Short mmCIF file of C-alpha atoms in Angstrom, two decimals:
data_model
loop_
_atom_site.label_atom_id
_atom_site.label_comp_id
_atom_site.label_asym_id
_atom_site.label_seq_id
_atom_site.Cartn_x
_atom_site.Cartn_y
_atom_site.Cartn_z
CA UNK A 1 51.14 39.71 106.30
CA UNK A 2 48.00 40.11 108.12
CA UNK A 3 47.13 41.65 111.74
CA UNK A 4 44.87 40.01 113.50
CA UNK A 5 42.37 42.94 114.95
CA UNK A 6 40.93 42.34 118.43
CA UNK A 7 37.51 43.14 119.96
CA UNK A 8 37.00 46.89 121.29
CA UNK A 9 37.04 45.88 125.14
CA UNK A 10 33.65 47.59 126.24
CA UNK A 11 34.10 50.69 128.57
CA UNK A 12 33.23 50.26 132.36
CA UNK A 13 32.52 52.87 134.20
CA UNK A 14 32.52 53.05 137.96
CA UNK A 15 28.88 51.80 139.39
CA UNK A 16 29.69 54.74 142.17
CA UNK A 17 29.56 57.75 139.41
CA UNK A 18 25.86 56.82 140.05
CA UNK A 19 25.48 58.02 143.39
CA UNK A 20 27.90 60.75 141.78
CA UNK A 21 24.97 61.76 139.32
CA UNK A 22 23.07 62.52 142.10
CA UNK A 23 25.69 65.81 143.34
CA UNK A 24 26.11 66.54 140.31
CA UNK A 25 22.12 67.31 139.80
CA UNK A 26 22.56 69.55 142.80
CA UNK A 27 24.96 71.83 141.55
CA UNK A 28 22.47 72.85 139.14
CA UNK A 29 20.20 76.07 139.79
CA UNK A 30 16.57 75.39 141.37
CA UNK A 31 14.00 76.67 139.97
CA UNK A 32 12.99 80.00 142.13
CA UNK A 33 9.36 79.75 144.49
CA UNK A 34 8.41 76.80 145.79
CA UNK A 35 8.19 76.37 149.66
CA UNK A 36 11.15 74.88 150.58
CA UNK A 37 10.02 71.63 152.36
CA UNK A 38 9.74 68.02 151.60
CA UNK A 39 8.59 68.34 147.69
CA UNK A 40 10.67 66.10 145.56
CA UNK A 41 12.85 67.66 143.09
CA UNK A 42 15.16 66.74 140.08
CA UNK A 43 18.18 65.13 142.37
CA UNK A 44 15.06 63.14 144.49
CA UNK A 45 14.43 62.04 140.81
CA UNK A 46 17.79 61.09 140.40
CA UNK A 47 18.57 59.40 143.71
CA UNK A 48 15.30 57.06 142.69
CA UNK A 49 16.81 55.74 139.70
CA UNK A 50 20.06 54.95 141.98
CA UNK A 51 18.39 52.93 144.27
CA UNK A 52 16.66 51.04 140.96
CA UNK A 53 20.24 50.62 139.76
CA UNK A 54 21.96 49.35 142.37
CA UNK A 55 18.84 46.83 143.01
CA UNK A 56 19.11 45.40 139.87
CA UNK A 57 22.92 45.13 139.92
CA UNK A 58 22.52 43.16 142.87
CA UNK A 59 19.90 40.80 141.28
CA UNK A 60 22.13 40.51 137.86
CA UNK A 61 25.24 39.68 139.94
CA UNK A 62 23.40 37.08 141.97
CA UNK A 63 24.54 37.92 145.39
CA UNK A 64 23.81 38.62 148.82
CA UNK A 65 23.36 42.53 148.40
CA UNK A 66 23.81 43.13 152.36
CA UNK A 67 25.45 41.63 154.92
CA UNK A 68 23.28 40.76 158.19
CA UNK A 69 24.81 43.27 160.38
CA UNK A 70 24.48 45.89 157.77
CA UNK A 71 20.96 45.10 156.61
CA UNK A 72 19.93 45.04 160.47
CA UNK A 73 21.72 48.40 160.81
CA UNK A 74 20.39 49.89 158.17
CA UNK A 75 16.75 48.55 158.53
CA UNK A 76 16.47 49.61 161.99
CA UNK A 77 14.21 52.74 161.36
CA UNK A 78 11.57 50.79 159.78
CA UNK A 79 10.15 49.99 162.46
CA UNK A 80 9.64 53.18 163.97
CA UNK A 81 8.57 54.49 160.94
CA UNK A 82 5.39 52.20 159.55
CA UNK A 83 4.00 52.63 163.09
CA UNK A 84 4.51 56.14 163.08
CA UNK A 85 3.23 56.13 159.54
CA UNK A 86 -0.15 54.53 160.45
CA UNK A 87 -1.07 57.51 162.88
CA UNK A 88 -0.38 60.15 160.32
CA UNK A 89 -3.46 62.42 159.14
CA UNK A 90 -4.12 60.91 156.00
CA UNK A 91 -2.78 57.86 154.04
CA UNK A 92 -1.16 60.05 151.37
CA UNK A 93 0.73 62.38 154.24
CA UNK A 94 1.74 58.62 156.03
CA UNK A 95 2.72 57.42 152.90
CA UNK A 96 4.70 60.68 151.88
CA UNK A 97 6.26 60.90 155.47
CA UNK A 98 7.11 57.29 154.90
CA UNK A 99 8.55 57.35 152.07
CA UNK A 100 10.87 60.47 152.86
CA UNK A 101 12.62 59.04 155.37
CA UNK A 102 12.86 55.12 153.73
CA UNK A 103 14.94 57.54 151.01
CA UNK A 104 16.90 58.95 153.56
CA UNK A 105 17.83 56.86 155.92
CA UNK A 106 17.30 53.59 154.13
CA UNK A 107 17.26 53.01 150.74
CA UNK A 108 19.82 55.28 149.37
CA UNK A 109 22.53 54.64 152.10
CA UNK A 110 22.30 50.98 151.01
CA UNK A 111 21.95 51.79 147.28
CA UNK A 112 25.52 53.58 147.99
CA UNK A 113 26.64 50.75 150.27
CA UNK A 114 26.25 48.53 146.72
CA UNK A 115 27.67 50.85 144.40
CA UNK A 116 30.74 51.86 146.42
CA UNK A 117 33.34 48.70 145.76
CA UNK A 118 36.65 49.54 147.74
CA UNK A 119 38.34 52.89 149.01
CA UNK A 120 39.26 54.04 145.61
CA UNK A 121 35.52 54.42 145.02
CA UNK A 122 34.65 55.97 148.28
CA UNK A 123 37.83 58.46 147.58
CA UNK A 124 35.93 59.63 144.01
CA UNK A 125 33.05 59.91 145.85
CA UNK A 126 34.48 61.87 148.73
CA UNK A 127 36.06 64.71 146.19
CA UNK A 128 32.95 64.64 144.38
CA UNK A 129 31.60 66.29 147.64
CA UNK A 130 34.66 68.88 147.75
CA UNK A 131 33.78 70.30 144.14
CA UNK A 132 30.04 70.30 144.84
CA UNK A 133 30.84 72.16 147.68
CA UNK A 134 33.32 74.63 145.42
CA UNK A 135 31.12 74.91 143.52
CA UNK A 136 28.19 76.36 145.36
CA UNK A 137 30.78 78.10 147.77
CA UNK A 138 32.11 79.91 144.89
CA UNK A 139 28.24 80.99 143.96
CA UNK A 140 27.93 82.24 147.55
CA UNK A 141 30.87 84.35 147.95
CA UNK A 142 29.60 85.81 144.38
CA UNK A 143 25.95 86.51 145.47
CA UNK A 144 28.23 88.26 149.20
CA UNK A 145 30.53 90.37 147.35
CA UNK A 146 27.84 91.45 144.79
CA UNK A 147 25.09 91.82 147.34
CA UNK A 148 22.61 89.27 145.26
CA UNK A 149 22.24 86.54 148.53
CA UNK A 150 19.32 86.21 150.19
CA UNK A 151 18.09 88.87 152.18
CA UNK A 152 19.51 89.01 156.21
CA UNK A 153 19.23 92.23 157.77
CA UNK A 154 17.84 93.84 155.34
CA UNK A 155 20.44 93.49 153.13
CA UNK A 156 20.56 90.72 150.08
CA UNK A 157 24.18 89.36 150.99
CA UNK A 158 23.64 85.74 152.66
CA UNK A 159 25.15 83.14 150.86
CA UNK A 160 23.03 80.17 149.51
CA UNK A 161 24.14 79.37 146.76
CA UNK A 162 21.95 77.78 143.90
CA UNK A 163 19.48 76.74 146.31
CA UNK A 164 18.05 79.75 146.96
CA UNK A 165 16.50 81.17 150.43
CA UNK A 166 13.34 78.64 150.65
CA UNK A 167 16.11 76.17 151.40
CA UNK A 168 18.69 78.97 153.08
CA UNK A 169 20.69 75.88 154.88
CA UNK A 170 21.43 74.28 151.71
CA UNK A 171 24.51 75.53 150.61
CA UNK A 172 25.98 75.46 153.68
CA UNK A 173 25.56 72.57 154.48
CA UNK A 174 26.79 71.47 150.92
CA UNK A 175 30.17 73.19 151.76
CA UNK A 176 30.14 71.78 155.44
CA UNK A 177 30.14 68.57 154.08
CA UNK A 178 32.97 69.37 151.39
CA UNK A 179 35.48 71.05 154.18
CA UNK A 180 34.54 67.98 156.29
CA UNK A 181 35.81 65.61 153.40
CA UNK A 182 38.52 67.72 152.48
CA UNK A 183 39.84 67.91 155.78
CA UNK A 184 39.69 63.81 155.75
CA UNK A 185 41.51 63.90 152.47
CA UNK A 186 43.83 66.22 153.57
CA UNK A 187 44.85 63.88 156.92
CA UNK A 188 45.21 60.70 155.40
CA UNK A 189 48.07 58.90 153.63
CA UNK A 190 47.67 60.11 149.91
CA UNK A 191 50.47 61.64 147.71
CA UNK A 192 51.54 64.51 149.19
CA UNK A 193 50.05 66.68 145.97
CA UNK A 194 46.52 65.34 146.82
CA UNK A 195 46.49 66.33 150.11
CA UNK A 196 47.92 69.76 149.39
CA UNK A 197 45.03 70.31 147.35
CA UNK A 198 42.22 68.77 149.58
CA UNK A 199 43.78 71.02 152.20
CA UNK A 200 43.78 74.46 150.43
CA UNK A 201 40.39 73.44 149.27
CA UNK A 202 39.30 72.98 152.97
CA UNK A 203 40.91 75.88 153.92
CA UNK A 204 38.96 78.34 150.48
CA UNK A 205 35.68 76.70 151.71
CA UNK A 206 36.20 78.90 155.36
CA UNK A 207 35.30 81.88 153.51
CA UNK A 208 31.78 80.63 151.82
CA UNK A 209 30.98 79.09 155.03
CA UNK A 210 31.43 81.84 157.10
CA UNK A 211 29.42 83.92 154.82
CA UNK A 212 26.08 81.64 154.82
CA UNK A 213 25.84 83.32 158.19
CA UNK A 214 24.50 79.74 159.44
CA UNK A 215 25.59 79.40 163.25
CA UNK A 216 24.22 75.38 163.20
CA UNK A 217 26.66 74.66 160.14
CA UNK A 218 29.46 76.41 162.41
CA UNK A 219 29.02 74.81 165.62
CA UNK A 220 28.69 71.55 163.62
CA UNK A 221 31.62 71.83 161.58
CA UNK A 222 34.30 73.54 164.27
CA UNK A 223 33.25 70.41 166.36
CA UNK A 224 33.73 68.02 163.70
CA UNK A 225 36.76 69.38 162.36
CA UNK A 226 38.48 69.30 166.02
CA UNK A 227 37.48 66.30 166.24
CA UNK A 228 39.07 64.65 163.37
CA UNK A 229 42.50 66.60 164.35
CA UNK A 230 42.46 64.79 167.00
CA UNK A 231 41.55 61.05 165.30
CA UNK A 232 44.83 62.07 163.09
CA UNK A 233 47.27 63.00 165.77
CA UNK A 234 48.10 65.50 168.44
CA UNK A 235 51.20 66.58 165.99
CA UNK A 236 48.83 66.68 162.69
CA UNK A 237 46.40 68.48 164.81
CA UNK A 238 48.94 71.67 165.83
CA UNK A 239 50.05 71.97 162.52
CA UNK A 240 46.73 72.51 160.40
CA UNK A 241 45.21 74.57 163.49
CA UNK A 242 48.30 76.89 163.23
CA UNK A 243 47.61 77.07 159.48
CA UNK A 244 43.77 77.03 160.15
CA UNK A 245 44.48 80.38 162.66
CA UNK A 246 46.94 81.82 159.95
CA UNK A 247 43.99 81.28 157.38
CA UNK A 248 41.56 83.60 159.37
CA UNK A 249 43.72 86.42 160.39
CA UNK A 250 44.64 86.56 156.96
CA UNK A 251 40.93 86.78 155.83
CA UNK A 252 39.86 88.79 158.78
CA UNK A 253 42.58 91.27 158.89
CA UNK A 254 43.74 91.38 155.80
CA UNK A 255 40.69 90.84 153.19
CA UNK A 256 38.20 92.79 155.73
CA UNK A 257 35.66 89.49 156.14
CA UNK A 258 35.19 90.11 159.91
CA UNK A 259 32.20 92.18 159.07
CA UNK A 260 30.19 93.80 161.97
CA UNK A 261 27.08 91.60 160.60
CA UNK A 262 29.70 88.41 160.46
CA UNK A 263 30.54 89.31 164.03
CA UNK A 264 27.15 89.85 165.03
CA UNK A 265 26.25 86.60 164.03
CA UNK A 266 28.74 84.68 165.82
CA UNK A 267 28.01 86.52 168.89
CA UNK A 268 24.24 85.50 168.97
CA UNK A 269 25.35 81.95 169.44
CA UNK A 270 25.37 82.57 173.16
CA UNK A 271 22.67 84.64 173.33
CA UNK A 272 20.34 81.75 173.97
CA UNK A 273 18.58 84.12 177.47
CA UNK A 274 20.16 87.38 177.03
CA UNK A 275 18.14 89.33 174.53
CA UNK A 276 18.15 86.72 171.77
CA UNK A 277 17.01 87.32 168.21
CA UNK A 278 13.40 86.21 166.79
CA UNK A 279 14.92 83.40 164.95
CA UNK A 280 16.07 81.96 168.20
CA UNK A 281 13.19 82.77 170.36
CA UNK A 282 11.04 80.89 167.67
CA UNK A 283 13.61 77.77 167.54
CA UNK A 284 13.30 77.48 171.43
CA UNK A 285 9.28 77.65 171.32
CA UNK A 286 8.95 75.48 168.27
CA UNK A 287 11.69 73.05 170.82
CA UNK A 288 9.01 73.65 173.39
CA UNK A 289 6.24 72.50 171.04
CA UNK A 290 7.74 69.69 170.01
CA UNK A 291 8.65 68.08 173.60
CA UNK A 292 5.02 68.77 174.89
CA UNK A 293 3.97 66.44 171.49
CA UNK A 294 6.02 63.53 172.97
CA UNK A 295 5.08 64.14 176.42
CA UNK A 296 1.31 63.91 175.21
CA UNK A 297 2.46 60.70 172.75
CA UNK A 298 5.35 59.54 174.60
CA UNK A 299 5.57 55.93 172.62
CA UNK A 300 4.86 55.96 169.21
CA UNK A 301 4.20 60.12 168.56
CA UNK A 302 1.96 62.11 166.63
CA UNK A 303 2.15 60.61 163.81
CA UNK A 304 3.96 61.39 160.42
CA UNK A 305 4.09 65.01 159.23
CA UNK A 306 1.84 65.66 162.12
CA UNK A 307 4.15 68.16 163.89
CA UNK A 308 2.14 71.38 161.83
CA UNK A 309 -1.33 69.94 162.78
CA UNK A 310 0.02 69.88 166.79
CA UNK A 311 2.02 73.03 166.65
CA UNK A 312 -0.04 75.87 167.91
CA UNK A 313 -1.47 73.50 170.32
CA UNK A 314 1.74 73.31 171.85
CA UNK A 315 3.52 76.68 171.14
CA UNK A 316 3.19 79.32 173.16
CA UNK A 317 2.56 83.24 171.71
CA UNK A 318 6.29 84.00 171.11
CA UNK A 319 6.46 81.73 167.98
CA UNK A 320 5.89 84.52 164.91
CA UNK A 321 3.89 83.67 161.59
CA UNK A 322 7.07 82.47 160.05
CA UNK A 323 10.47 83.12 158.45
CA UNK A 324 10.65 86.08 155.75
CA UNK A 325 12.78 85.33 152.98
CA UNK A 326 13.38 86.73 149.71
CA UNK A 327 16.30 87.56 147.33
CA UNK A 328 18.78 85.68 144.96
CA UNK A 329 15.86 85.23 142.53
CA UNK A 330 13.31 84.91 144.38
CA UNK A 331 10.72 87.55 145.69
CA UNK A 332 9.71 88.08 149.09
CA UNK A 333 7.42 85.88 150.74
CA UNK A 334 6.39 84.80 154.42
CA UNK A 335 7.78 80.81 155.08
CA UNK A 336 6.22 79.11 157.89
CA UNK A 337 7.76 77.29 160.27
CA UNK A 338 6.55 73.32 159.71
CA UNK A 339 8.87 71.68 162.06
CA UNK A 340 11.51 71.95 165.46
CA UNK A 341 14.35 72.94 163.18
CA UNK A 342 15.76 69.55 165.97
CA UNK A 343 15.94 66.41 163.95
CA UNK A 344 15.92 64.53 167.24
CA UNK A 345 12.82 66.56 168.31
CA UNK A 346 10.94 65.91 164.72
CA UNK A 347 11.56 62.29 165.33
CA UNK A 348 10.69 62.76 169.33
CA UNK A 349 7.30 64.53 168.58
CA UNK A 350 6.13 62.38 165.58
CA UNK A 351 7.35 58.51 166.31
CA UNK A 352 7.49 58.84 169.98
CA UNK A 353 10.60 57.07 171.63
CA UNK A 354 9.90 53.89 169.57
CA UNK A 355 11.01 55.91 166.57
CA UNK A 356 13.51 57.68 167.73
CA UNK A 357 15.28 54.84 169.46
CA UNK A 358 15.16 53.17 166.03
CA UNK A 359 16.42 55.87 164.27
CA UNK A 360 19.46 57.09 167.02
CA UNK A 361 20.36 53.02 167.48
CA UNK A 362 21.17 52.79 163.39
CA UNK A 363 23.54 56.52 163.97
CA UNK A 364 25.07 54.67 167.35
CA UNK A 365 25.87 51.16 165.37
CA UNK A 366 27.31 53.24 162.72
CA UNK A 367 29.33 55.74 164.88
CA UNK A 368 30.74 52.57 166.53
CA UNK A 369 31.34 50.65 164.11
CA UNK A 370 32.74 53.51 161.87
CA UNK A 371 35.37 54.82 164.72
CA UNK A 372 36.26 50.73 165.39
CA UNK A 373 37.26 50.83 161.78
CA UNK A 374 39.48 54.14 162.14
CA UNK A 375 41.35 52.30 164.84
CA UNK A 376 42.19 49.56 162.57
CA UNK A 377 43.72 51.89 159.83
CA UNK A 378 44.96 54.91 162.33
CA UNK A 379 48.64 54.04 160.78
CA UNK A 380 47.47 52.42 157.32
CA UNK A 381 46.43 53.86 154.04
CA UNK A 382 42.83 53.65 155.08
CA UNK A 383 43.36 56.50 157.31
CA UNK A 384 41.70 59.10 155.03
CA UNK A 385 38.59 57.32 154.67
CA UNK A 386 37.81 56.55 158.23
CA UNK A 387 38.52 60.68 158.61
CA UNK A 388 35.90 61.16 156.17
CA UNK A 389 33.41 58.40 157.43
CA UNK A 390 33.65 59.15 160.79
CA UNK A 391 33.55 63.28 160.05
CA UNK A 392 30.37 63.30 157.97
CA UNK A 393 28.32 61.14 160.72
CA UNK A 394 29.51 63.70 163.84
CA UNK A 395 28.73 66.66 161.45
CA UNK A 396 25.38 65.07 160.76
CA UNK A 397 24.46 64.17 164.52
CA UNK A 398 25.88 67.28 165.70
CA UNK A 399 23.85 69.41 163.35
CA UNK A 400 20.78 67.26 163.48
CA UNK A 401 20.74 69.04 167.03
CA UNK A 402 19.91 72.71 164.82
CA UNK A 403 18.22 71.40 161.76
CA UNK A 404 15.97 68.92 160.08
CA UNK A 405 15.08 66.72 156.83
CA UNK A 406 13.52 69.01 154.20
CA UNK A 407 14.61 71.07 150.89
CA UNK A 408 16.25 70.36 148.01
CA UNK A 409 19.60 69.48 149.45
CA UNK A 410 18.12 66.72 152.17
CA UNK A 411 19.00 64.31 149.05
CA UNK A 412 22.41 65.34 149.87
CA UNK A 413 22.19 63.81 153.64
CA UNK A 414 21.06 60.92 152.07
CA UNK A 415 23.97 60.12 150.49
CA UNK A 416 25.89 61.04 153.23
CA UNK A 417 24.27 58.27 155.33
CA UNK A 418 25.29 55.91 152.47
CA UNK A 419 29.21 57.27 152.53
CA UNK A 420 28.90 56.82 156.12
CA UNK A 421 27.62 53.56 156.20
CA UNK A 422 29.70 51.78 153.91
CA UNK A 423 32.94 52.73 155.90
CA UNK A 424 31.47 51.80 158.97
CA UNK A 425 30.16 48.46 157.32
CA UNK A 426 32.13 47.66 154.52
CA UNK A 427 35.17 49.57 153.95
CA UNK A 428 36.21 49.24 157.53
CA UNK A 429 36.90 45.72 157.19
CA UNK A 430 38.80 45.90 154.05
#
């Protein structure tokens, strides 16, 4: 009697652990120095090779890659961007420049759009987020509690996670991005196990959030987070704010994390005329700066990576030398201030309204098309995605109103772009 033995059937993994690959290169530590801008790093690497992947998957398969509405989307800021490019300084800084924002906005978003196959995919890729941002929210509330942060008044207990101060938005804006997805997760139509657990991880990321002491991340994640309460339902809404409320008397009165510094902080937000901090007085000028670029250059800008040539041109004598920043491995040094901290200003000042119309239009499609989709699923099983979809995009615009491409983690937003897009695009119309 003889058994017949059959082939080993080949292992397939996922083509979206891929873009996967790319978070998980960011939960690993950065080296310390550097000077926290544009410089490509191991997960810009990374996020390189994904885009070569997912090009030659689509010329193996032999098919369309795109659809027309999503390559037009997508393709929008190009425009903007190679006229914008031409009045740079030099041809490397118009390249560079160039080739920043094709990875941001462009090529990885579609690399994930063609690596992402159905909602089961964009689910992996959504928790991939939450444990990236567990991760690094676990190293923050470490370097709090054992005073080993980056340095903020004086004292080395800000929260950034591995990405150290040069890039002191990082980590926050890793864990903004995991509470938004969580959240999503949490909202949607999954077994009721898996949403328990994306919703006490949403609710542990409140503490390494609050403790990055970033008021942009808060404003842009309080907003988004209402707002996807109320894309899941009045009812839904009341009963995760009541736990959401429960959550932060617990960790305010109980644990002792309203700290006068924490308290501080969230106080400055309105103190935008009223004796404000240096940090804010040199956001507002470098705002300033930035506007009297476009008004100068109102079509096509500055040029790319201009906005440090044009700066003291067009700041006035409030703006200081630059940001200190030292701690969690890395020693003190003076960080100067290179752009708005405004996305929509960076874009403003350097590619003039033809850029920046480009650039807004491909968020707008997106937004639209994204919310259009939630619409469609409000009462389905698609609900979670849409959550997260839509979520990640308002964070993004919302926070794009604080803070700019740049750093280590700006791969990250890339990615994002990519998660957003394919909802709004793809998985919408599943």
């Amino acid at each position: 009697m003889s058994f017949a033995l059959s082939p080993a059937r080949p292992l397939r993994l996922p083509p979206v652990l891929a873009a996967v690959a790319v978070l998980a290169v960011l939960a690993l530590p950065l080296a310390p120095g550097g000077d926290g801008e544009s410089g490509a790093g191991p997960a810009d690497a990374v996020s390189a090779l994904v885009v070569l992947y997912a090009a030659l998957r689509a010329v193996r398969e032999r098919r369309r890659p795109l659809s027309a509405t999503a390559a037009v989307v997508l393709g929008m800021p190009v425009v903007g961007l190679a006229v914008a490019a031409m009045g740079a300084a030099s041809p490397g800084a118009g390249l560079t420049g160039l080739g920043r924002y094709l990875q941001v906005f462009v090529l990885v978003p579609a690399a994930v759009v063609l690596l992402v196959r159905d909602r089961a995919d964009f689910r992996l890729l959504a928790w991939s987020f939450v444990g990236l941002a567990v991760w690094q929210g676990a190293v923050g509330v470490h370097q709090y509690v054992t005073g080993t942060g980056a340095s903020y008044q004086g004292e080395l207990i800000r929260a950034v996670g591995t990405f150290g101060p040069q890039d002191v938005m990082g980590m926050a804006t890793v864990v903004s991005f995991g509470l938004v997805c969580a959240l999503g997760l949490a909202l949607g139509r999954a077994p009721v196990r898996q949403r328990v657990a994306a919703g006490a991880c949403a609710l542990g990321l409140l503490l390494p959030l609050a403790v990055s002491f970033s008021r942009g991340a808060w404003i842009a994640t309080v907003l988004t987070c209402a707002v996807q309460l109320v894309l899941a339902g009045l009812r839904r809404a009341l009963k995760v704010a009541a736990v959401a409320v429960a959550a932060g008397v617990v960790l305010v009165g109980g644990f002792g994390i309203g700290t006068a510094m924490l308290q501080e902080r969230l106080s400055s937000i309105g103190q935008v005329t009223d004796a404000p901090d240096q940090s804010v007085v040199d956001r507002y000028t470098l705002w300033a700066a930035a506007t009297g670029m476009w008004r100068q250059h109102p079509v096509t800008g500055v040029g790319l990576k201009n906005f440090p040539a044009y700066r003291d041109g067009h700041a006035s004598l409030a703006l200081s030398s630059g940001s200190d920043t030292e701690g969690a491995g890395a020693a003190f040094r003076k960080q100067p201030l290179l752009s708005p901290h405004d996305m929509y200003l960076l874009v403003l000042s350097e590619q003039g309204l033809l850029g920046l119309l480009a650039l807004a239009g491909s968020w707008l499609a997106l937004l639209v098309c994204g919310l259009r989709g939630l619409r469609r699923v409000r009462g389905g099983t698609g609900l979670d995605c849409a959550l997260v979809g839509c979520g990640l995009l308002i964070w993004q615009l919302v926070d794009f109103a604080y803070a700019d491409i740049g750093g280590p983690s700006t791969v990250l937003t890339a990615v994002v772009f990519g998660v957003v897009a394919w909802w709004a695009l793809v998985g919408a119309a599943e």
